[in-house]
Amino acid sequence: MHTLGEIATYIDAKLIGDASIEINSLASSANAQKNQLTYISKRKYRTDLLTSKASAVILDQDLVNDCPTNALVVDNVHLAFAKISHYFKQQSTHLNGIHTSAVINSNNIANNCTIAENVVIGQNCRIASGTVIEANVVIGNNANIQANVTILQGTTIGNNAVISAGSVIGSEGFGNALDDQGHWYSIAHLGNVVIGDDVNIGANTVIDRGTLEDTQIQNGVHLDNLVHIAHNVILGEHAAIAAGVTVGGSAVLGKYCQIGGGTVIASHMHLDDGTIVTGSSTVDKHLSKGHYTGFTSISPHSDWKRSQLWLLKLDKIISHLNIKLKHLKGS
Amino acid sequence: MHTLGEIATYIDAKLIGDASIEINSLASSANAQKNQLTYISKRKYRTDLLTSKASAVILDQDLVNDCPTNALVVDNVHLAFAKISHYFKQQSTHLNGIHTSAVINSNNIANNCTIAENVVIGQNCRIASGTVIEANVVIGNNANIQANVTILQGTTIGNNAVISAGSVIGSEGFGNALDDQGHWYSIAHLGNVVIGDDVNIGANTVIDRGTLEDTQIQNGVHLDNLVHIAHNVILGEHAAIAAGVTVGGSAVLGKYCQIGGGTVIASHMHLDDGTIVTGSSTVDKHLSKGHYTGFTSISPHSDWKRSQLWLLKLDKIISHLNIKLKHLKGS
Amino acid sequence: MHTLGEIATYIDAKLIGDASIEINSLASSANAQKNQLTYISKRKYRTDLLTSKASAVILDQDLVNDCPTNALVVDNVHLAFAKISHYFKQQSTHLNGIHTSAVINSNNIANNCTIAENVVIGQNCRIASGTVIEANVVIGNNANIQANVTILQGTTIGNNAVISAGSVIGSEGFGNALDDQGHWYSIAHLGNVVIGDDVNIGANTVIDRGTLEDTQIQNGVHLDNLVHIAHNVILGEHAAIAAGVTVGGSAVLGKYCQIGGGTVIASHMHLDDGTIVTGSSTVDKHLSKGHYTGFTSISPHSDWKRSQLWLLKLDKIISHLNIKLKHLKGS
C-alpha cells in the first residue's frame, strides 16, 4: 500500500488531487476500481478516462482537463507506467527446497524441485526433477509436470495438465517503454497466467504473464514444442497450436482454432472460433472462421529469385502494359 | 500384457473374434506382428489391413468385412487408438538421484543429475548439472551432455554425442485425436528417439519420440539451437539443420541435406539426399536433390505493401489485360 | 602452449618455417598477433594474409607464396582449422555446487545452483534454482537470473541484467567444416559472449559464443523469448528483438534497431542504426535505416493457392503479353 503522494514522487509526476489516498495496485483503465491506479496514454482512450473508477490516473497535460479523479501528470505516460509497475511487483523470495507453507497433496514429487511460498498442488500429480515452482502457484489434480520446467509466481493451472520438459510458464511479457533517449525501460508484468483443465504444453514452450490482466490458456488447449505465447494472449478452449508458433501480445484466438507449425501471429490479432491457419503463415489480419494461408511456396532457387524480382516490379510492368495498350488503342 | 477383451472394454469397442488372446503392444499396420494390436483409420489403407500380421485391428464398421483377424469395431478409430495408447504407456518412475540399476562407466557426472532405472552410460562421458535422464536410456562413449538437458525414457544415443544445454530429447509427439465434440485427446507416443554416432545437438532444441516406431537422427547429423524435430521424423546421415528450424511430423530428410535457419518443413515431406534449402523457406512440397528457396525477400515497407496487394489481384489484372488485347485484336 | 610442430602433426599439415615457435591461441587473420595462429581459407582474403601479424597461418598450396610468416599447408583449410580449434578449447571442469574459487558478493543465490571456477558475481544479485554458471563467468551488480538458466564459460555480463528462465548464454556456435566425404566437423568456438549493462534476456533464448572473437550484446539490449543469437553477432545498444527471432552468424545490428517477432535475419547481414523490421520478415539484404518488411500476407487458402501459382509463372505471362502487344503493333 502506497499513498498517491509517494507514487508521484517515485515517478516524478505533478499531482493534482489528494496526495494522501492509498493505492494498492495497478489496473487497466477499463477495469480499475477504488484504490487502484491506471494510466491513459493516448487521446483516443479519452472515453475510458471519463468513466474510469480508478482512484488516480497517470496522464499527460493534454488530458488533464478530462480527468474525473486524482491525476498524476507526466510527459511520458508509458514510461511513468513502466517505472511504477516495478514498484508494485512482488518477487518470489524462496530459493531452495520445498517451503513450509506449500500444500502438496501428491507423493510423486522429485526432491530436486524448488517449491515456494503458498504453492498448492493437488492430488495424483507427478513433478519431475529440476522443476521450479514459484510463490502462490496453484496446480490442480493429476498434473504431469516434467523435468526442468519453471512455473513463475501466481500461475494457476487446472486439472490434468501435462507440461513438458523445459517449458516456462509465467515469464515476464516483452512490454517496454521508450524514454526520450531511445532507451528501453521494461514493464513489470503484474498479471498472471491462468491455465484451464486438460491443457497440454509441449517442451521448451514459453507462456508470458499478462501486463495487468492475465494471459489465458483455456480448457483443452494443446500446445506443441517451442511455442511462444506473449503477454495478455487469450487462447480459447480446445485450440491446438503446433510447434514453433509465435503468438504476439494481446492476440485472441477463439475456440477450436488450429494453427500449423512455424506460424507467426501478429500482436492484437483476433481469430474467430474454428479458424484454421496453415503452418508457416503470417497472420497479419484479423480472421473470421475459415482456412487461411500466407507464405511463399518453395521452388528451385533460381525460379524463386526471378519471381521475387518480378513481384517487386509488378506495378511498373502492369502500368507499362496498360500504357502500351492505350497507345495501341489510340493508334 | 492385456487380453483383447480387456482392451475392447477400455475403448468401448465391439469385439469380433477371440477375447482371450493377449496383446503386449501396439504397432503400425505395416509392422505389427503376433500379439500386437494395430489400427486402420482410412479406407485407403485397406491393402495394409488385408496383409496385416497383427493379432487384432481397431477399425470402423466400413472395414470389418476386410479384416483377416480379430477386430475391435469403433466409430472413431483415431480416438480409440489415442485412448489405448495411454494404456500401454510406461512412465519412468524414478525421480531422484542415480538409480541403483543404472550402469555408468564414466566419472564426470554431476551430482545434481537424475539418472533413472536401467540407464546405461558409456566411457569418457561428461554430464553436467541439472540434466535428467529417464529410464532405459542408453548413451555411448565420449558423450558431452551439457547442463539442464532432459532425455526421456528409452532414448538411444550413439558415441561422441554433443547435446547442448536445455535440450529435450524424447518428448511426446504432437499427435492428437479429435472426439465428436471437437476436443483433443493426446496420443501417448510409444516409439523412442534413436540417435546415431557423431551427432551434435544445439541448445534448447527438442526432438520428439515416435508414435509407434522411432524418430531417427542418423550418424553425423548436426542440429543447431531451438530446432524442433517432430515425431517419426527421419534425419539422414550427415544432415545439417541450422537454428530455429521446425520439422513437421513424419518428414524424411535424406543424407547430406542442408537446411538454413528458420525454415519450416511441413509434415510428411520427403527431401532427397543432398537437398539444400535456403533459410527461412517453407518446404510445402517433396524435394528432389537441388537448391530450393521460398520466402518473400525483404523490401521497404511501402514497396512490400504495394507488391502484396498486386499479388492478390494478379489473376484479375492479367485476365483484364487479355480481354483488352482480344478487343484490340478484334477491332 | 603448443609448438607449431606439434600443431602441424595434429592437423597433418606440411610445415614451412620454424617448428619450435610457440602458439598460445588462435585468432582471426585481421586480429592475430605474435604467438597466435590464424587461417586463410580463400584467395580473396590474400590482402589479410600479406599484412597478418600472426606467428603462423594455416593455408593451402595456392597461397603459400604469399605467406609472410610460418605456414601450415593443408588441402582443406577450414577442416584443419576446425580440428585445431578443439586443441585450444578448455572445458569448464567443475560439476557440483559452488567452487571455492568463486567470488560471490550476493546472498540471494539458490543452493541448487552450480557455480564453477573463478566465477565473479557482483552485489545484490538474485540467482534462482537450477541455474548453472561455468568457469570464468563474470556477472555485475543487480542481476536477476531466473531458474534453470545455463551460462557457459567465459561469459561476461554487465550490471542490472535480467536473464529469464531456461535461457542459455555462451553455447557453441553452429560453425562446421565439411571433410571430403561430406561429413561435418564442428568448430570449437573459442570466443565468448560479452553482455553490456541493462540487458534483458527472455525465457528459453539462446546466445552462442563467438568463433574467435566475442558475440556482443551491447548496453540496453532487450531480447524476448525463444530468440536465437548466433556466433559472432553484434547487437548494438538499445536494440529490441521480439520473440522467436533467428539471427544468423556474424550479423551486425546497429543501435536502436527494432526487430518484430518471428523474423529471420540471414548470416552476415548488416542493419544500420535505427532499422525497423516488421515481424515474420526475412532479412536477406543489408539494410540502411528505415522500415522494412518481407512476408506473404495471409489470405483465404484458395486465394493464396492461386496467387502462388501466378507468382511462379509471372515471367511467362508477362513475356506472352509483350509478344501479343508486339504482334498487334506490327499488324
mmCIF file of C-alpha atoms in Angstrom, chain A residues 15 18 89 92 181 200 213 247-248 273 280:
data_model
loop_
_atom_site.group_PDB
_atom_site.id
_atom_site.type_symbol
_atom_site.label_atom_id
_atom_site.label_comp_id
_atom_site.label_asym_id
_atom_site.label_seq_id
_atom_site.Cartn_x
_atom_site.Cartn_y
_atom_site.Cartn_z
ATOM 1 C CA LEU A 15 0.000 15.531 -8.531
ATOM 2 C CA ASP A 18 -5.382 14.172 -2.873
ATOM 3 C CA LYS A 89 5.971 -6.103 -8.405
ATOM 4 C CA SER A 92 9.064 -14.810 -5.169
ATOM 5 C CA GLN A 181 16.879 8.939 -25.405
ATOM 6 C CA ASN A 200 -1.140 -29.984 -22.778
ATOM 7 C CA GLU A 213 -4.789 -8.757 -16.527
ATOM 8 C CA VAL A 247 1.757 -15.639 -30.832
ATOM 9 C CA GLY A 248 2.175 -11.885 -30.327
ATOM 10 C CA ASP A 273 -13.756 -19.692 -33.308
ATOM 11 C CA SER A 280 4.421 -21.219 -41.650
#
